[in-house]
Amino acid sequence: MKQMDRKGFVKLAGAGSAAAAAAGVPFVGGLLHHERGTLRFRASGGLPTSPLPSYATHVVEGTVDLEAQSGTVTSRVLAGHPGATSGIGLPGLSRIIRVTEVKGSESPIRLRGEIEDRSQLRRGESPHVEIVVDRSRGVVEAPFLGRQVDLSLA
Amino acid sequence: MADHLDAPGLTSPAMDTRVDITDHYAFQKPGDPGRTVLISNVNPLAPTHADEFRSDAVYETLVDTDADAMPNIAFRYRFTPKSGGKQFAKVTRAELNGQVEDGHLHGHEKPLVAGAPVSFGSNAIVSNGVGRTGVKFFAGFRSDPFFFDLLGFLNGLQFTGSDFFADKNVFGIALELPNALLGENPNIGVWVRTLVPMTMQPHHLTQADQMGRPAINTVFNHGPDKNLFNVTQPAAQRNAATAEGPTFLEEFTSELEALGGYSAGDALAIAEILLPDVLTFDYSSAAGFLNGRRLQDDVIDIELSLVTNGKITGDGVGPHTDYLSTFPYLGNPHV
């Protein structure tokens, strides 16, 4: 997936905010961008979840062509708690998901896809994945070790 | 994740695993009550992120001999730059009067080991100390001895008995020494830290990471408190303020009440044992954790049981089978 630099992000977020303001809709999530049929999002959350102190950060980000119902979502677990996340991925926990189906064009948007590299799968882990991007709640529901977890849109 | 990947320097832009302490151990040499083994491991997931010790860093084991959580003895390990695939270590010992500041070194250092080659391959190269110090030394690439169901922890203590660290490596520093070098009082406190040059003042050192008992920082401290804790000297830990304002002692007490359902009084009593965060060790005893720590000690099971007040008694993972029976005790690296 193409990396976005800070300048690009600010430009994109600004354009998205302006478009949302013009349309009179609240813009939730600085990195959630929904323009010209393309959905871009980034969501994260601490692991483990409260009340335990977070040790790592689960990051899910993606770019999806809503009309073509295709795109890529990555799921990573990075060392460091939210707010001090490192660039060090915990081995065996990164997934690349190829989006194969999109349901809904407004919030929530349900993405279905498959984990491409099945050698990464843990025992009992399904290669079929559902991710829900829910702008109204400001969360993304994504799988982690066999259960759906809520991540905050960045 | 006893202390893996928790150093402040891991966040951007430094991301330097070379000075990230993963674990440390202190135990009586098996079969020889007159000698002690001190082991410090760094560089989690090695060699993925780094394949060397940091040459401008100081790796340090601190020993408190009078139970005030202030250091009286320092063992310091320094390394040459890696060149031609080789790196060499020197070890010194300094006697202190409790002096310790963030990143400053004190005390007159006497050499213990000089020119010891670092092991990068499977064979452990063991060096002897200079003169009649009677020490043995090892530094290099090794199997990570720590064992824990990390994924179960990340999944909210839903343990499955899967050992995340079974195939991981670290860089280990091991020192075997006569007990006399630890002082006359066999009841000591041990902790380790790493120091690196300050970015703007490279002639001054700053503390990168610190560790006493395993997993204390991981389990008790939230958010920015983890980094604060890593640079707070043990003697100051009880009364030092966390980012939110309460002291670490108050935060630890609250955490024990929340996670273990302890009464306020019991939680405070346990918190006062855990702080200062120093590994207490009677070198005249061969017992393991909470007396020092041996490679095979299941510290996580003990701490899980303590923190949850017996609700969770273990993660279902046991010691590795690759520990060596002789110095440096750390298993051969996984390749």
Short mmCIF file of C-alpha atoms in Angstrom, two decimals:
data_model
loop_
_atom_site.label_atom_id
_atom_site.label_comp_id
_atom_site.label_asym_id
_atom_site.label_seq_id
_atom_site.Cartn_x
_atom_site.Cartn_y
_atom_site.Cartn_z
CA MET A 1 0.00 0.00 0.00
CA LYS A 2 1.24 3.46 -0.83
CA GLN A 3 2.64 5.29 2.19
CA MET A 4 1.24 8.73 2.89
CA ASP A 5 3.61 11.42 4.13
CA ARG A 6 2.56 14.10 6.59
CA LYS A 7 2.17 16.77 3.94
CA GLY A 8 -0.03 14.51 1.87
CA PHE A 9 -2.09 13.59 4.87
CA VAL A 10 -2.68 17.19 5.93
CA LYS A 11 -3.72 18.06 2.43
CA LEU A 12 -6.02 15.08 2.23
CA ALA A 13 -7.52 15.58 5.68
CA GLY A 14 -8.05 19.25 4.97
CA ALA A 15 -9.78 18.52 1.70
CA GLY A 16 -11.93 15.89 3.35
CA SER A 17 -12.90 18.19 6.19
CA ALA A 18 -13.77 20.97 3.80
CA ALA A 19 -15.88 18.66 1.69
CA ALA A 20 -17.66 17.33 4.74
CA ALA A 21 -18.28 20.82 6.08
CA ALA A 22 -19.66 21.92 2.73
CA ALA A 23 -21.98 18.95 2.69
CA GLY A 24 -23.08 19.65 6.23
CA VAL A 25 -21.94 16.28 7.53
CA PRO A 26 -19.71 15.79 10.51
CA PHE A 27 -16.24 14.62 9.55
CA VAL A 28 -15.13 11.90 11.89
CA GLY A 29 -11.56 10.76 11.92
CA GLY A 30 -8.68 12.72 10.49
CA LEU A 31 -7.44 9.81 8.43
CA LEU A 32 -10.83 8.64 7.30
CA HIS A 33 -11.28 9.86 3.77
CA HIS A 34 -14.19 9.04 1.58
CA GLU A 35 -13.90 10.80 -1.74
CA ARG A 36 -14.63 9.96 -5.34
CA GLY A 37 -15.66 6.47 -4.37
CA THR A 38 -12.49 5.78 -2.43
CA LEU A 39 -12.43 4.99 1.26
CA ARG A 40 -9.21 5.54 3.16
CA PHE A 41 -9.03 4.91 6.87
CA ARG A 42 -6.67 4.30 9.73
CA ALA A 43 -7.74 3.07 13.14
CA SER A 44 -5.84 1.94 16.19
CA GLY A 45 -6.27 0.67 19.71
CA GLY A 46 -4.19 -0.50 22.65
CA LEU A 47 -3.50 -4.16 23.46
CA PRO A 48 -4.42 -5.49 25.87
CA THR A 49 -7.48 -3.40 26.43
CA SER A 50 -8.42 -1.65 29.66
CA PRO A 51 -8.18 -2.20 32.60
CA LEU A 52 -4.83 -3.78 31.72
CA PRO A 53 -2.12 -1.35 30.64
CA SER A 54 -1.62 -1.37 26.89
CA TYR A 55 1.65 -2.91 25.81
CA ALA A 56 1.19 -2.74 22.05
CA THR A 57 -0.92 -0.94 19.48
CA HIS A 58 -3.17 -2.64 16.96
CA VAL A 59 -3.26 -0.61 13.74
CA VAL A 60 -5.66 -1.28 10.87
CA GLU A 61 -5.53 0.88 7.78
CA GLY A 62 -6.87 0.55 4.31
CA THR A 63 -7.72 1.98 0.94
CA VAL A 64 -10.83 0.68 -0.76
CA ASP A 65 -12.41 1.46 -4.10
CA LEU A 66 -16.06 1.32 -3.15
CA GLU A 67 -17.37 1.04 -6.68
CA ALA A 68 -14.99 -1.70 -7.75
CA GLN A 69 -15.35 -3.35 -4.33
CA SER A 70 -11.64 -3.91 -4.13
CA GLY A 71 -8.73 -2.68 -2.13
CA THR A 72 -6.25 -3.59 0.54
CA VAL A 73 -6.40 -3.44 4.32
CA THR A 74 -3.39 -4.04 6.53
CA SER A 75 -3.53 -5.11 10.14
CA ARG A 76 -0.42 -4.80 12.30
CA VAL A 77 0.49 -4.99 15.96
CA LEU A 78 3.26 -2.56 16.83
CA ALA A 79 5.31 -2.47 20.00
CA GLY A 80 4.47 0.43 22.29
CA HIS A 81 1.23 1.69 23.72
CA PRO A 82 -0.95 4.20 21.86
CA GLY A 83 0.76 7.55 22.03
CA ALA A 84 4.21 5.96 22.04
CA THR A 85 3.88 3.44 19.28
CA SER A 86 7.11 2.24 17.72
CA GLY A 87 7.71 1.11 14.18
CA ILE A 88 8.50 -2.39 15.40
CA GLY A 89 5.91 -4.96 14.38
CA LEU A 90 5.36 -7.98 16.60
CA PRO A 91 6.22 -10.98 14.43
CA GLY A 92 3.45 -13.18 13.16
CA LEU A 93 0.69 -10.66 13.72
CA SER A 94 0.73 -8.67 10.48
CA ARG A 95 -1.97 -9.41 7.94
CA ILE A 96 -2.63 -8.15 4.44
CA ILE A 97 -6.29 -8.42 3.56
CA ARG A 98 -7.55 -8.24 -0.01
CA VAL A 99 -11.01 -6.69 -0.04
CA THR A 100 -13.45 -8.71 -2.11
CA GLU A 101 -16.81 -7.24 -1.18
CA VAL A 102 -18.17 -3.93 0.09
CA LYS A 103 -21.60 -3.48 1.64
CA GLY A 104 -23.00 -0.01 2.22
CA SER A 105 -21.74 3.30 0.94
CA GLU A 106 -22.47 5.32 4.05
CA SER A 107 -21.70 4.56 7.65
CA PRO A 108 -21.28 1.77 8.50
CA ILE A 109 -19.41 0.28 5.59
CA ARG A 110 -18.80 -3.44 5.78
CA LEU A 111 -15.72 -4.79 4.08
CA ARG A 112 -15.24 -8.46 3.45
CA GLY A 113 -11.93 -9.86 2.37
CA GLU A 114 -9.36 -12.56 2.50
CA ILE A 115 -5.96 -12.79 4.10
CA GLU A 116 -3.65 -13.29 1.16
CA ASP A 117 -0.73 -15.04 2.81
CA ARG A 118 -2.32 -17.97 4.54
CA SER A 119 1.01 -19.14 5.89
CA GLN A 120 0.60 -16.32 8.40
CA LEU A 121 -2.60 -17.75 9.84
CA ARG A 122 -2.61 -19.07 13.36
CA ARG A 123 -4.31 -22.34 14.16
CA GLY A 124 -8.06 -21.86 13.88
CA GLU A 125 -7.76 -18.42 12.34
CA SER A 126 -10.06 -17.90 9.37
CA PRO A 127 -8.67 -16.36 6.20
CA HIS A 128 -12.06 -14.72 5.67
CA VAL A 129 -12.28 -11.36 7.37
CA GLU A 130 -14.97 -8.77 7.98
CA ILE A 131 -14.09 -5.20 8.85
CA VAL A 132 -16.71 -2.60 9.70
CA VAL A 133 -15.87 1.07 9.25
CA ASP A 134 -18.38 2.95 11.35
CA ARG A 135 -17.88 6.68 11.00
CA SER A 136 -20.87 7.50 13.16
CA ARG A 137 -19.25 5.80 16.14
CA GLY A 138 -15.73 6.73 15.13
CA VAL A 139 -14.62 3.12 15.25
CA VAL A 140 -13.44 0.32 13.04
CA GLU A 141 -14.34 -3.23 14.02
CA ALA A 142 -11.61 -5.62 13.00
CA PRO A 143 -10.55 -9.14 13.92
CA PHE A 144 -7.78 -9.87 16.40
CA LEU A 145 -6.98 -13.43 17.40
CA GLY A 146 -10.40 -14.70 16.50
CA ARG A 147 -12.59 -11.96 17.95
CA GLN A 148 -13.81 -8.59 16.73
CA VAL A 149 -12.28 -5.60 18.49
CA ASP A 150 -13.15 -1.91 18.29
CA LEU A 151 -10.40 0.43 17.15
CA SER A 152 -10.62 4.20 17.20
CA LEU A 153 -10.44 6.04 13.91
CA ALA A 154 -7.35 8.19 14.03
CA MET B 1 7.83 -8.98 27.31
CA ALA B 2 9.26 -9.29 30.74
CA ASP B 3 10.67 -5.96 29.71
CA HIS B 4 10.88 -6.46 25.98
CA LEU B 5 10.18 -3.51 23.73
CA ASP B 6 9.37 -1.01 26.44
CA ALA B 7 12.28 1.43 26.26
CA PRO B 8 11.55 5.08 25.48
CA GLY B 9 14.16 4.95 22.74
CA LEU B 10 12.08 2.50 20.74
CA THR B 11 9.68 5.18 19.61
CA SER B 12 10.51 7.22 16.55
CA PRO B 13 13.07 8.41 15.66
CA ALA B 14 15.53 6.33 17.66
CA MET B 15 13.97 2.86 17.52
CA ASP B 16 17.11 1.36 18.95
CA THR B 17 16.58 -2.15 20.21
CA ARG B 18 20.27 -2.50 21.08
CA VAL B 19 19.68 -0.77 24.40
CA ASP B 20 16.24 -2.21 25.09
CA ILE B 21 16.58 -4.53 28.07
CA THR B 22 14.51 -7.69 27.78
CA ASP B 23 15.37 -9.49 31.02
CA HIS B 24 17.97 -9.85 33.70
CA TYR B 25 18.85 -12.69 36.02
CA ALA B 26 20.85 -13.19 39.20
CA PHE B 27 21.41 -16.66 40.60
CA GLN B 28 23.88 -18.76 42.50
CA LYS B 29 26.12 -20.76 40.22
CA PRO B 30 24.73 -24.32 40.21
CA GLY B 31 26.97 -26.48 42.38
CA ASP B 32 29.12 -23.61 43.62
CA PRO B 33 27.62 -21.47 46.39
CA GLY B 34 30.67 -19.23 46.34
CA ARG B 35 29.91 -17.83 42.91
CA THR B 36 27.09 -15.82 41.35
CA VAL B 37 25.90 -15.44 37.78
CA LEU B 38 24.51 -12.13 36.52
CA ILE B 39 22.85 -12.07 33.10
CA SER B 40 21.39 -9.10 31.22
CA ASN B 41 19.68 -9.52 27.88
CA VAL B 42 18.94 -6.81 25.34
CA ASN B 43 17.82 -6.49 21.75
CA PRO B 44 14.46 -8.30 21.53
CA LEU B 45 13.74 -10.19 18.31
CA ALA B 46 17.45 -10.12 17.43
CA PRO B 47 18.85 -9.96 14.87
CA THR B 48 15.78 -8.54 13.12
CA HIS B 49 16.35 -4.97 14.24
CA ALA B 50 20.01 -5.00 15.24
CA ASP B 51 22.91 -7.42 15.06
CA GLU B 52 25.33 -5.90 17.57
CA PHE B 53 25.77 -4.16 20.89
CA ARG B 54 25.72 -0.37 20.72
CA SER B 55 29.31 0.86 20.91
CA ASP B 56 28.56 4.29 22.40
CA ALA B 57 26.25 2.89 25.06
CA VAL B 58 27.04 1.75 28.58
CA TYR B 59 25.30 -1.39 29.80
CA GLU B 60 25.25 -1.53 33.57
CA THR B 61 24.37 -3.90 36.42
CA LEU B 62 23.87 -2.05 39.70
CA VAL B 63 24.10 -3.70 43.11
CA ASP B 64 22.70 -2.36 46.36
CA THR B 65 24.46 -3.90 49.35
CA ASP B 66 22.71 -2.04 52.18
CA ALA B 67 19.00 -2.22 51.31
CA ASP B 68 18.47 1.44 50.53
CA ALA B 69 17.80 0.94 46.80
CA MET B 70 20.89 3.01 46.05
CA PRO B 71 23.81 1.40 44.21
CA ASN B 72 27.01 0.49 45.98
CA ILE B 73 28.61 -1.48 43.16
CA ALA B 74 28.36 -1.07 39.38
CA PHE B 75 29.43 -3.56 36.74
CA ARG B 76 29.78 -1.76 33.42
CA TYR B 77 29.94 -3.36 30.00
CA ARG B 78 31.18 -1.45 26.97
CA PHE B 79 31.69 -2.58 23.40
CA THR B 80 33.87 -1.54 20.50
CA PRO B 81 32.22 -0.59 17.20
CA LYS B 82 31.44 -3.64 15.12
CA SER B 83 34.05 -3.95 12.41
CA GLY B 84 34.64 -6.80 10.02
CA GLY B 85 31.90 -8.72 11.76
CA LYS B 86 33.72 -8.50 15.10
CA GLN B 87 33.08 -6.63 18.30
CA PHE B 88 34.92 -6.72 21.61
CA ALA B 89 33.83 -6.04 25.17
CA LYS B 90 35.36 -4.70 28.30
CA VAL B 91 33.93 -4.96 31.78
CA THR B 92 34.71 -2.83 34.79
CA ARG B 93 33.66 -2.75 38.43
CA ALA B 94 33.18 0.45 40.38
CA GLU B 95 32.35 1.00 44.04
CA LEU B 96 29.79 3.72 44.63
CA ASN B 97 28.33 5.51 47.59
CA GLY B 98 24.79 5.39 46.38
CA GLN B 99 25.40 7.99 43.71
CA VAL B 100 23.13 7.61 40.76
CA GLU B 101 21.54 10.29 38.67
CA ASP B 102 19.67 9.96 35.45
CA GLY B 103 22.56 9.18 33.17
CA HIS B 104 25.71 9.95 35.05
CA LEU B 105 28.42 7.48 35.93
CA HIS B 106 30.21 7.59 39.25
CA GLY B 107 33.02 5.74 40.96
CA HIS B 108 36.53 4.71 40.04
CA GLU B 109 36.36 1.81 37.64
CA LYS B 110 38.66 -1.17 37.88
CA PRO B 111 38.97 -3.52 34.90
CA LEU B 112 37.49 -7.01 35.20
CA VAL B 113 37.53 -8.13 31.57
CA ALA B 114 39.29 -6.69 28.53
CA GLY B 115 39.13 -7.45 24.84
CA ALA B 116 36.51 -10.15 25.13
CA PRO B 117 35.15 -11.14 21.71
CA VAL B 118 31.40 -10.95 21.18
CA SER B 119 29.81 -14.19 19.93
CA PHE B 120 27.77 -13.77 16.77
CA GLY B 121 27.55 -17.45 15.88
CA SER B 122 26.21 -20.52 17.60
CA ASN B 123 29.25 -21.19 19.73
CA ALA B 124 29.51 -19.26 22.97
CA ILE B 125 32.94 -17.67 23.31
CA VAL B 126 33.71 -17.43 27.03
CA SER B 127 36.45 -15.09 28.26
CA ASN B 128 38.28 -15.06 31.55
CA GLY B 129 38.79 -11.93 33.60
CA VAL B 130 42.02 -10.03 33.89
CA GLY B 131 44.51 -10.93 36.64
CA ARG B 132 43.09 -12.83 39.58
CA THR B 133 39.58 -11.42 39.49
CA GLY B 134 38.23 -14.93 38.99
CA VAL B 135 35.44 -13.85 36.66
CA LYS B 136 34.09 -15.41 33.49
CA PHE B 137 32.38 -13.35 30.84
CA PHE B 138 30.23 -13.87 27.79
CA ALA B 139 28.49 -11.46 25.43
CA GLY B 140 26.68 -12.27 22.24
CA PHE B 141 23.83 -13.65 20.20
CA ARG B 142 21.73 -16.19 22.14
CA SER B 143 18.35 -17.84 22.38
CA ASP B 144 15.91 -15.68 24.36
CA PRO B 145 15.37 -17.61 27.61
CA PHE B 146 12.11 -15.84 28.44
CA PHE B 147 8.85 -17.77 28.08
CA PHE B 148 5.36 -16.34 27.99
CA ASP B 149 2.08 -16.50 26.09
CA LEU B 150 2.33 -12.95 24.80
CA LEU B 151 -0.63 -13.27 22.47
CA GLY B 152 -2.80 -14.46 25.33
CA PHE B 153 -1.77 -11.38 27.27
CA LEU B 154 -2.57 -9.09 24.33
CA ASN B 155 -5.90 -10.86 24.03
CA GLY B 156 -6.90 -9.83 27.55
CA LEU B 157 -5.32 -12.68 29.54
CA GLN B 158 -6.98 -15.32 27.35
CA PHE B 159 -4.06 -17.70 27.53
CA THR B 160 -3.67 -20.63 25.19
CA GLY B 161 -0.29 -21.94 26.32
CA SER B 162 1.52 -20.74 23.22
CA ASP B 163 5.06 -19.54 23.93
CA PHE B 164 5.70 -16.49 21.77
CA PHE B 165 9.39 -16.46 22.70
CA ALA B 166 10.20 -20.10 21.95
CA ASP B 167 12.02 -19.23 18.74
CA LYS B 168 13.25 -15.73 19.54
CA ASN B 169 16.79 -14.50 20.12
CA VAL B 170 18.46 -11.74 22.11
CA PHE B 171 21.92 -10.38 22.77
CA GLY B 172 23.07 -11.59 26.16
CA ILE B 173 25.67 -10.36 28.63
CA ALA B 174 26.69 -12.91 31.26
CA LEU B 175 29.13 -12.47 34.13
CA GLU B 176 30.12 -15.22 36.56
CA LEU B 177 31.98 -13.90 39.57
CA PRO B 178 33.11 -14.75 43.10
CA ASN B 179 30.57 -13.54 45.65
CA ALA B 180 33.23 -11.33 47.22
CA LEU B 181 32.84 -8.95 44.28
CA LEU B 182 29.22 -8.39 45.36
CA GLY B 183 30.14 -7.21 48.84
CA GLU B 184 30.11 -8.91 52.22
CA ASN B 185 26.37 -8.76 52.83
CA PRO B 186 24.76 -11.64 50.90
CA ASN B 187 21.39 -9.87 50.80
CA ILE B 188 21.65 -7.57 47.84
CA GLY B 189 19.41 -5.77 45.38
CA VAL B 190 20.20 -5.90 41.67
CA TRP B 191 18.93 -3.94 38.71
CA VAL B 192 20.19 -3.15 35.25
CA ARG B 193 20.10 -0.14 33.01
CA THR B 194 21.39 1.10 29.68
CA LEU B 195 22.78 4.55 29.02
CA VAL B 196 23.28 6.33 25.72
CA PRO B 197 24.78 9.68 24.68
CA MET B 198 22.37 12.60 24.72
CA THR B 199 21.49 13.76 21.23
CA MET B 200 22.51 17.39 21.72
CA GLN B 201 25.28 16.72 24.25
CA PRO B 202 26.96 13.53 23.10
CA HIS B 203 29.52 13.66 25.91
CA HIS B 204 26.72 13.24 28.43
CA LEU B 205 24.81 10.04 28.94
CA THR B 206 21.12 9.61 29.48
CA GLN B 207 19.31 6.54 30.74
CA ALA B 208 17.55 4.57 28.01
CA ASP B 209 16.06 1.65 29.90
CA GLN B 210 16.00 0.10 33.36
CA MET B 211 14.75 -3.14 34.85
CA GLY B 212 14.43 -4.67 38.28
CA ARG B 213 11.86 -7.42 38.66
CA PRO B 214 10.36 -8.82 35.47
CA ALA B 215 7.25 -7.31 33.89
CA ILE B 216 6.68 -4.71 36.58
CA ASN B 217 6.69 -1.81 34.17
CA THR B 218 4.59 -3.75 31.67
CA VAL B 219 1.88 -4.77 34.09
CA PHE B 220 1.53 -1.76 36.35
CA ASN B 221 2.25 1.35 34.34
CA HIS B 222 -0.07 2.94 31.81
CA GLY B 223 0.84 5.17 28.85
CA PRO B 224 3.56 7.75 29.49
CA ASP B 225 4.20 6.37 32.96
CA LYS B 226 6.11 3.49 31.35
CA ASN B 227 8.76 5.86 30.08
CA LEU B 228 8.83 7.83 33.33
CA PHE B 229 9.33 4.64 35.28
CA ASN B 230 12.19 3.58 33.03
CA VAL B 231 14.20 6.66 33.97
CA THR B 232 13.24 6.97 37.64
CA GLN B 233 15.89 5.64 39.98
CA PRO B 234 14.62 2.84 42.25
CA ALA B 235 15.11 4.81 45.46
CA ALA B 236 12.84 7.54 44.10
CA GLN B 237 10.15 5.29 42.62
CA ARG B 238 7.69 5.19 45.51
CA ASN B 239 7.30 8.93 45.76
CA ALA B 240 7.89 9.96 42.15
CA ALA B 241 4.83 11.45 40.47
CA THR B 242 3.20 9.74 37.53
CA ALA B 243 1.95 11.70 34.53
CA GLU B 244 -1.51 11.98 36.07
CA GLY B 245 -0.18 13.25 39.37
CA PRO B 246 -0.40 10.41 41.92
CA THR B 247 2.81 8.72 42.97
CA PHE B 248 3.89 5.40 41.52
CA LEU B 249 3.19 3.82 44.91
CA GLU B 250 -0.39 5.10 44.79
CA GLU B 251 -0.80 3.95 41.19
CA PHE B 252 0.54 0.47 41.97
CA THR B 253 -1.81 0.26 44.94
CA SER B 254 -4.80 1.26 42.80
CA GLU B 255 -3.80 -1.22 40.13
CA LEU B 256 -3.66 -4.07 42.64
CA GLU B 257 -7.07 -3.10 44.00
CA ALA B 258 -8.51 -3.04 40.47
CA LEU B 259 -6.88 -6.15 39.02
CA GLY B 260 -6.72 -8.30 42.11
CA GLY B 261 -9.59 -7.07 44.22
CA TYR B 262 -7.24 -6.53 47.15
CA SER B 263 -8.24 -4.38 50.08
CA ALA B 264 -6.54 -1.00 50.16
CA GLY B 265 -4.30 -2.11 53.02
CA ASP B 266 -3.23 -5.35 51.36
CA ALA B 267 -2.68 -3.60 48.04
CA LEU B 268 -0.47 -1.02 49.68
CA ALA B 269 1.55 -3.71 51.46
CA ILE B 270 2.19 -5.53 48.18
CA ALA B 271 2.97 -2.30 46.35
CA GLU B 272 5.57 -1.52 48.99
CA ILE B 273 7.21 -4.86 48.26
CA LEU B 274 7.21 -4.21 44.51
CA LEU B 275 8.65 -0.72 44.89
CA PRO B 276 11.49 0.05 44.70
CA ASP B 277 11.71 -2.15 41.63
CA VAL B 278 14.88 -4.04 42.48
CA LEU B 279 15.54 -7.76 42.16
CA THR B 280 16.28 -8.85 45.71
CA PHE B 281 18.78 -11.68 45.98
CA ASP B 282 20.48 -13.60 48.78
CA TYR B 283 23.57 -14.92 47.06
CA SER B 284 24.11 -17.52 49.77
CA SER B 285 20.88 -19.23 48.70
CA ALA B 286 20.34 -21.38 45.61
CA ALA B 287 16.60 -20.65 45.66
CA GLY B 288 15.02 -18.91 42.70
CA PHE B 289 12.54 -16.09 42.17
CA LEU B 290 11.62 -14.16 44.32
CA ASN B 291 15.18 -14.77 45.48
CA GLY B 292 17.02 -13.42 42.47
CA ARG B 293 15.93 -15.02 39.24
CA ARG B 294 17.06 -18.14 37.38
CA LEU B 295 16.47 -18.74 33.69
CA GLN B 296 13.91 -21.44 34.38
CA ASP B 297 11.89 -19.56 36.99
CA ASP B 298 8.30 -19.07 35.90
CA VAL B 299 8.15 -15.45 36.96
CA ILE B 300 5.04 -14.74 34.93
CA ASP B 301 2.98 -17.41 36.69
CA ILE B 302 4.08 -16.04 40.04
CA GLU B 303 3.29 -12.47 39.11
CA LEU B 304 -0.01 -13.28 37.41
CA SER B 305 -1.14 -15.04 40.53
CA LEU B 306 -0.02 -12.12 42.68
CA VAL B 307 -1.53 -9.38 40.54
CA THR B 308 -4.88 -11.13 40.07
CA ASN B 309 -5.00 -12.37 43.66
CA GLY B 310 -5.03 -15.98 42.53
CA LYS B 311 -7.77 -15.60 39.91
CA ILE B 312 -5.26 -16.43 37.18
CA THR B 313 -2.47 -18.76 38.20
CA GLY B 314 -0.53 -19.12 34.98
CA ASP B 315 -0.24 -18.75 31.24
CA GLY B 316 0.27 -22.45 30.55
CA VAL B 317 3.81 -21.93 29.29
CA GLY B 318 6.90 -23.45 30.88
CA PRO B 319 10.68 -23.00 30.67
CA HIS B 320 12.57 -23.55 27.46
CA THR B 321 14.57 -26.73 27.03
CA ASP B 322 17.62 -25.16 25.42
CA TYR B 323 19.35 -23.66 28.45
CA LEU B 324 22.96 -24.75 28.76
CA SER B 325 24.11 -26.60 31.87
CA THR B 326 27.29 -24.54 32.04
CA PHE B 327 28.23 -20.90 31.66
CA PRO B 328 26.85 -18.81 29.97
CA TYR B 329 23.69 -20.92 30.49
CA LEU B 330 21.86 -19.07 27.67
CA GLY B 331 20.93 -21.46 24.85
CA ASN B 332 22.38 -21.41 21.39
CA PRO B 333 20.63 -18.94 19.09
CA HIS B 334 17.84 -20.04 16.76
CA VAL B 335 18.90 -19.78 13.17
#
